[in-house]
XYZ file of C-alpha atoms in Angstrom:
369
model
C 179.645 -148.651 -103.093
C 181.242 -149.847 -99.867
C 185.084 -147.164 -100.604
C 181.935 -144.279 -101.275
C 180.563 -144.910 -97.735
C 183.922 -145.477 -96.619
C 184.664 -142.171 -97.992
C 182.052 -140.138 -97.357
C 182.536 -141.318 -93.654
C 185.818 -139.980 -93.635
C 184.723 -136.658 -94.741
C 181.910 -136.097 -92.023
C 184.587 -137.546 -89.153
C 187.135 -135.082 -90.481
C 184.606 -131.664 -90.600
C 183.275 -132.463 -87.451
C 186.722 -133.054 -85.843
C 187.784 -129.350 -87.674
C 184.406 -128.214 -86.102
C 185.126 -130.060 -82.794
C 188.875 -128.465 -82.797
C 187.489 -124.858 -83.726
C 185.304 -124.346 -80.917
C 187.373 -126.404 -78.252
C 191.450 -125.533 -79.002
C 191.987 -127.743 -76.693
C 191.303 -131.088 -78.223
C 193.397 -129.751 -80.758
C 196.776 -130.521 -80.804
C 198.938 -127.427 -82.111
C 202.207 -126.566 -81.592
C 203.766 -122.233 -81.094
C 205.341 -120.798 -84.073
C 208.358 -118.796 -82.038
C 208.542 -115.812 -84.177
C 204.524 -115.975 -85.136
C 203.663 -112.724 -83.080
C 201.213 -112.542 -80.769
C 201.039 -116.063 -78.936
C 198.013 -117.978 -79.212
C 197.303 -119.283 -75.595
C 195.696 -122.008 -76.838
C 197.982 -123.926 -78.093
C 198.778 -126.898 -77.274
C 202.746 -126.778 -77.370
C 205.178 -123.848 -76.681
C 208.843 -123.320 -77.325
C 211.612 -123.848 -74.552
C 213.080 -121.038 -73.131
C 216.391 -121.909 -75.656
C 213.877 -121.257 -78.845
C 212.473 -118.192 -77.775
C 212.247 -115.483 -80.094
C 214.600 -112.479 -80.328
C 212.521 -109.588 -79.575
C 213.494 -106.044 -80.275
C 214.073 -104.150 -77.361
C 213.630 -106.550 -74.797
C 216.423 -108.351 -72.580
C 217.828 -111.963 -73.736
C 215.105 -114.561 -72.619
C 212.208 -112.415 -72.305
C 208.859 -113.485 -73.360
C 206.333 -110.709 -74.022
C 205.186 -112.824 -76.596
C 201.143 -112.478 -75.830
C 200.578 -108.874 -77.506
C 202.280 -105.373 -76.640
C 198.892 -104.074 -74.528
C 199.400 -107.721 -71.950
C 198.929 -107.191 -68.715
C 198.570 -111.202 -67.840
C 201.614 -113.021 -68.757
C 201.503 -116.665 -67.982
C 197.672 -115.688 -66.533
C 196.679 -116.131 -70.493
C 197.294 -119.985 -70.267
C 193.889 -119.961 -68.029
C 192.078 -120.477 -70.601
C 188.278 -121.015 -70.272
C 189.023 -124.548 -71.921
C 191.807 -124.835 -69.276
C 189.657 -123.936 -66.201
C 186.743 -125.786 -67.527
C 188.890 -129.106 -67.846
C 190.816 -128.552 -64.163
C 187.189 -128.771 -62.510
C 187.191 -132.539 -63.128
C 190.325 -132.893 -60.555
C 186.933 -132.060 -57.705
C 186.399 -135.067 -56.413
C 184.736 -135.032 -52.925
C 184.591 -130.910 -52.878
C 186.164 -130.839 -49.679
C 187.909 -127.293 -49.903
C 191.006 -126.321 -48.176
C 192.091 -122.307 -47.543
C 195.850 -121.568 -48.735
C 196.286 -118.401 -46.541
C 197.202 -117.832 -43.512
C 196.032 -115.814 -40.792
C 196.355 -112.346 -41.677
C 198.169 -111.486 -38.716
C 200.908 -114.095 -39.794
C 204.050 -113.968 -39.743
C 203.633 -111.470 -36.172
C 207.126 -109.782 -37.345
C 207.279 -109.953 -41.341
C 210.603 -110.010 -42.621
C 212.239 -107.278 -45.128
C 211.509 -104.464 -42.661
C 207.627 -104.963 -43.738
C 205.158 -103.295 -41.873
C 202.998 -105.261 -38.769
C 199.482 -106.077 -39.858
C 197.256 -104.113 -37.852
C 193.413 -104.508 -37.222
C 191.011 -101.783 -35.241
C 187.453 -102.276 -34.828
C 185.441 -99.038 -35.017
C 182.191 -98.494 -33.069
C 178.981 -97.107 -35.196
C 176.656 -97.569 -32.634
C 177.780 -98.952 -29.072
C 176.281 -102.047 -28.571
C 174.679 -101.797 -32.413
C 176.886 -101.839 -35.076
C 180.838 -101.854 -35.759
C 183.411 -101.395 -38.559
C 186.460 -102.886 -38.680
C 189.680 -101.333 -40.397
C 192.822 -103.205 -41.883
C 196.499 -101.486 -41.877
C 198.973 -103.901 -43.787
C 201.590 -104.304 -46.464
C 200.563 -106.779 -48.984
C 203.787 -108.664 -49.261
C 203.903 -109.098 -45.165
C 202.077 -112.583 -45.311
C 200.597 -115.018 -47.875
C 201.036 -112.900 -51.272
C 201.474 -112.812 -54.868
C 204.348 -110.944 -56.305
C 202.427 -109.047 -59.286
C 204.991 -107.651 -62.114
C 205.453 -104.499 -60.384
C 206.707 -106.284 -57.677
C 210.625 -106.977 -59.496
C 212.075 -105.605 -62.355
C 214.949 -107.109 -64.784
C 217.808 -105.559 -63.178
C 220.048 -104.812 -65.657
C 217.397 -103.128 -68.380
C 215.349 -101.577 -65.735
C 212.423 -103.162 -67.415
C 209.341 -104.896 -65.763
C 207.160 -107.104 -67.517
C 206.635 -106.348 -71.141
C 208.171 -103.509 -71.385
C 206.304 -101.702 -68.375
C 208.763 -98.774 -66.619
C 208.877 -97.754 -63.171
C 207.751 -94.139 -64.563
C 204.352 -96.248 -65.268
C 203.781 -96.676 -61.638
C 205.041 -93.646 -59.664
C 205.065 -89.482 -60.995
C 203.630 -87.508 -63.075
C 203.295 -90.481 -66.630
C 201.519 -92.931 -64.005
C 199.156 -95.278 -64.937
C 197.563 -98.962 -64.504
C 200.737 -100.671 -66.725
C 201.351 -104.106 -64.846
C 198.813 -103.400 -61.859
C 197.777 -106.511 -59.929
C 193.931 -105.602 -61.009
C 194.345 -106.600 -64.359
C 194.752 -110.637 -62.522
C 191.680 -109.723 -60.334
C 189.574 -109.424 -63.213
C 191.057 -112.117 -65.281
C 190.712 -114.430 -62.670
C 192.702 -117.231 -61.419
C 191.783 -120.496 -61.200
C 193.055 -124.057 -62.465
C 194.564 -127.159 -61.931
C 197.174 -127.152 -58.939
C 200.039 -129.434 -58.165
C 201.510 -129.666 -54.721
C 204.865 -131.269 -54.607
C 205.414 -131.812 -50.542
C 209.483 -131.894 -51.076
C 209.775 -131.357 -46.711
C 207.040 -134.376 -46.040
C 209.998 -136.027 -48.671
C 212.880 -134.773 -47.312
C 211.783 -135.597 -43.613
C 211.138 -139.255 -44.863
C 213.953 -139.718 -46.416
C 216.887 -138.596 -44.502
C 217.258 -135.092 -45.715
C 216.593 -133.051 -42.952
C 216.726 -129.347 -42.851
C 215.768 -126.137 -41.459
C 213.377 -124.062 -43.536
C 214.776 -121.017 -41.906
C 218.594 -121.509 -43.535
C 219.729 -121.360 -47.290
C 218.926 -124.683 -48.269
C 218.613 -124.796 -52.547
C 216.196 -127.199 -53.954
C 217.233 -128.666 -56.622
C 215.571 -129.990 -59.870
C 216.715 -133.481 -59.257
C 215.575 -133.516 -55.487
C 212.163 -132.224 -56.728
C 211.790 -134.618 -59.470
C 212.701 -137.373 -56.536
C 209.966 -135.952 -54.623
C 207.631 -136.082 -57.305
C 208.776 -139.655 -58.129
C 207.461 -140.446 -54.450
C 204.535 -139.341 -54.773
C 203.674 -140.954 -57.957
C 204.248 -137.910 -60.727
C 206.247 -137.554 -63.413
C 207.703 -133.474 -63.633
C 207.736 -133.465 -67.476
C 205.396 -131.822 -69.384
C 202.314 -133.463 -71.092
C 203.611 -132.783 -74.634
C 207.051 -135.287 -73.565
C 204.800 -138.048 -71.668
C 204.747 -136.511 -68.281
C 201.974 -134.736 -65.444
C 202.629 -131.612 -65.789
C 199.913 -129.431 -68.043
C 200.063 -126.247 -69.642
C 198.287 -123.632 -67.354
C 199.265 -125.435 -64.124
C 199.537 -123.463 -61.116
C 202.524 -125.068 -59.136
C 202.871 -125.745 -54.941
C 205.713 -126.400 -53.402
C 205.592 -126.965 -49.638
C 209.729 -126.184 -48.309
C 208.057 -126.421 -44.520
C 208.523 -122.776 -43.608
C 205.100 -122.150 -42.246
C 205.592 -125.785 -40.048
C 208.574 -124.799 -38.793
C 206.909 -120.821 -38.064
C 204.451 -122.343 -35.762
C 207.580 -124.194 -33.700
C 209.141 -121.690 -32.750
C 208.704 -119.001 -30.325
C 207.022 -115.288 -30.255
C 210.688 -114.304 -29.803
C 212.455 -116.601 -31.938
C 210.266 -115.266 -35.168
C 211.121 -111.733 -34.217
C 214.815 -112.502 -34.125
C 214.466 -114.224 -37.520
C 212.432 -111.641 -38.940
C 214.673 -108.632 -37.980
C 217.748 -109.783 -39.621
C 219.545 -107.875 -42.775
C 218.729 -108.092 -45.577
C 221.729 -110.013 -46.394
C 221.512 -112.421 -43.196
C 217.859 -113.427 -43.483
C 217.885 -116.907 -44.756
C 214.995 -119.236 -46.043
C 215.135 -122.252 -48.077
C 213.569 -122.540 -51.481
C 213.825 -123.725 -55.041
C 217.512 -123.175 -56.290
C 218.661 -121.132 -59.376
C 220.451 -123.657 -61.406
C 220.219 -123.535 -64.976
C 218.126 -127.113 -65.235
C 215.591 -125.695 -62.351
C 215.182 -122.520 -64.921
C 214.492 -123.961 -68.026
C 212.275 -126.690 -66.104
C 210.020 -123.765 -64.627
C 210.089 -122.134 -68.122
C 209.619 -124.565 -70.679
C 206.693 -126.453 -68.457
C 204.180 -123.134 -69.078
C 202.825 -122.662 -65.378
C 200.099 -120.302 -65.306
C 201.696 -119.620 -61.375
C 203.985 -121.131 -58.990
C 203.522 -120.065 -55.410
C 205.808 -121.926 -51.804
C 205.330 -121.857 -48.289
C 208.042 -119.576 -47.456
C 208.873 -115.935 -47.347
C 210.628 -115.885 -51.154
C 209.898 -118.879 -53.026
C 213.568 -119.108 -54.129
C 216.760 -119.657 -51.639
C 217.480 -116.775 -49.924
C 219.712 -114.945 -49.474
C 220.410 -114.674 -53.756
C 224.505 -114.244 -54.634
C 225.433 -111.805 -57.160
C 221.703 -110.580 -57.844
C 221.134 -113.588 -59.810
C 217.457 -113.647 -58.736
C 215.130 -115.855 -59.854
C 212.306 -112.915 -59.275
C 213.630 -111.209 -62.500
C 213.013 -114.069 -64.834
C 209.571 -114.869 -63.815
C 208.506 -111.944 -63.200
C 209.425 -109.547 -65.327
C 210.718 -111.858 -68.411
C 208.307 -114.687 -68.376
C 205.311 -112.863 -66.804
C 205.160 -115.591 -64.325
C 203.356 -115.255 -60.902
C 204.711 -115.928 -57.937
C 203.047 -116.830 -54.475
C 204.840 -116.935 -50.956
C 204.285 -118.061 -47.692
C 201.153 -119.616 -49.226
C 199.673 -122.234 -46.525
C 200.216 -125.782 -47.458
C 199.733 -127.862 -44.335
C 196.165 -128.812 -44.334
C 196.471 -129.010 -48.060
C 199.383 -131.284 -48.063
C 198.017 -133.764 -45.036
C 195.082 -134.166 -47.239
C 196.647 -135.332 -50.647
C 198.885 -137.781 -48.446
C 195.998 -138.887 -46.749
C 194.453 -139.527 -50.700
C 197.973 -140.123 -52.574
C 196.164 -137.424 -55.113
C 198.253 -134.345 -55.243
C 196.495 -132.341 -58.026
C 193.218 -130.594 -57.300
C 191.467 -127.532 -58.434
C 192.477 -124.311 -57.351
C 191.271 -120.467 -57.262
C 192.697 -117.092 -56.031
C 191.159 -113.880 -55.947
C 194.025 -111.054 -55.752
C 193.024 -107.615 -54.588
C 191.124 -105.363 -57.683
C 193.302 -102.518 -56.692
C 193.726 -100.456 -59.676
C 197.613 -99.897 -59.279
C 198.418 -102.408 -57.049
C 201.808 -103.760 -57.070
C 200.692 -107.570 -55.285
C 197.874 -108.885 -53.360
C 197.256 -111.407 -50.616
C 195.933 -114.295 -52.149
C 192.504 -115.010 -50.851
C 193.491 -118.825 -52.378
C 191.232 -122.200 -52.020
C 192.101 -125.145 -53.283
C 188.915 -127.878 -54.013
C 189.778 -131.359 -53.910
């Protein structure tokens, strides 16, 4: 009588775990077939950038692996089981803005246009307009898929061509509305690498060509109490995270003078020089095989600038991975405050621009602690 029970026990526990795992993927634990065509985003496990499958037409190390119509790339990891799940990182609600000022930087760099703002009378005295002139990419940003191609192919992400966006065969392939109505939001992770470089020794200015490397990072991280493996291998990092990393451009902008910026700004192409992540093959696969939904800096490019031998990092995330990228996000406030705490995830949400067409957007980013 008692092995019946027993067994009959088991049976109930096991169809309302299969229930339990149908309805929520995530408290399943399932792993990405490579080759099994079209990704499910709720999985629980993906391949490294070394098992990625060969796809037919596409360049070495591209994954257009969520469905041929995908407009989202990493964006599909924000699930609504994700999202739901990042909301318990709110903890007091206090809520911190990630962009700047919209008339930062003064003098954008890249030969950008100057943000300009008129305010238009209706009525004197009554009622007024406003109207904004600007270039998307001339202060805190994301770098939507039109925004970089894969050099050698010509290709942008999945497949998308530049015919798609300019001429006569234009249409909304890769446009930055496609995010808008997706939606962003998740679990962030700030890694403060200048607060750690400061601290320990390593100082540098955020205005030359200083690389960071995988190791320094995961040193950083090891500071502030995180482990930079994914879940999956015992470490913080999730699936669907949406990455900060704080090189201390925007601290060292506000240091230096009207003139100074302009000089800075106004450089070539080849002689403007910011720091940011490095391109080394372990900093690659580590941004690849951890499945950010989005990784977004402080400064100008995200990666060291300027890039030798067009080895940009732009080109994998971008237009193989389908991986966001945010610059000259603002990280100060946010970064005092998860010292201040020693917490350094939190939830956070961006609403890009629902331009139909749109090659990037600012950010319009808060992060809720």
């Amino acid at each position: 009588m008692a092995s019946r029970s027993s067994s009959r026990l088991s049976a109930i526990s096991s169809h309302i775990d299969n229930k339990s795992a149908r309805t929520n993927p995530e408290m399943s634990s399932s792993v990405q077939i490579p080759d099994q065509l079209p990704w499910n985003p709720n999985n629980t496990q993906f391949p490294s950038i070394k098992n990625l499958p060969k796809l037919p037409g596409a360049p070495e190390d591209a994954a257009w692996v969520w469905g041929k119509d995908d407009e989202l790339g990493r964006l599909n990891l924000l699930t609504p089981q994700r999202v739901k799940a990042s909301t318990a990182e709110i903890e007091t609600g206090q809520m911190v803005r990630l962009d700047l000022p919209l008339t930062v930087p003064e003098k954008p760099a890249f030969d950008r246009e100057v943000f300009q703002h008129n305010i238009k009378t209706l009525a004197a005295d009554i009622s007024y307009d406003d109207t904004y002139t600007m270039n998307t990419q001339s202060g805190t940003q994301w770098d939507g898929f039109r925004h970089f191609s894969h050099i050698d192919s010509k290709l942008f992400y999945n497949g998308a061509k530049s015919t798609d966006f300019l001429g006569p065969t234009a249409n909304h392939r890769c446009s930055i509305h496609h995010w808008s109505t997706h939606g962003i939001a998740g679990r962030g992770i700030l890694l403060d690498y200048y607060h750690y470089a400061q601290t320990n020794k390593k100082a540098y200015d955020p205005y030359t060509t200083h690389s960071i490397t995988l190791s320094e990072l995961q040193a950083c991280a090891k500071a502030q109490g995180l482990d930079l493996r994914p879940q999956f291998q015992g470490g913080d990092i999730r699936i669907g995270d949406i990455l900060l990393i704080r090189s201390g451009f925007v601290e060292r902008y506000y240091q230096l003078s009207s003139e100074e910026r302009y000089a800075a700004a106004t450089r070539s192409h080849e002689a403007l020089c910011f720091a940011g992540v490095a391109r080394e093959p372990d900093m690659r696969d580590w941004l690849h095989d951890c499945y950010f939904a989005a990784v977004a800096g402080d400064s100008p490019t995200f990666e060291a600038w300027p890039v030798p031998n067009h080895d940009y990092l732009h080109q994998s995330m971008l237009a193989l991975w389908g991986c966001p990228i945010g610059e000259m996000w603002d990280l100060e406030s946010l970064a005092k405050l998860c010292r201040e705490k020693g917490k350094w995830s939190f939830f956070v949400t961006s609403a890009p621009a629902n331009m139909p067409g749109g090659v990037g957007s600012h950010a319009n980013a808060t992060a809720i602690l």
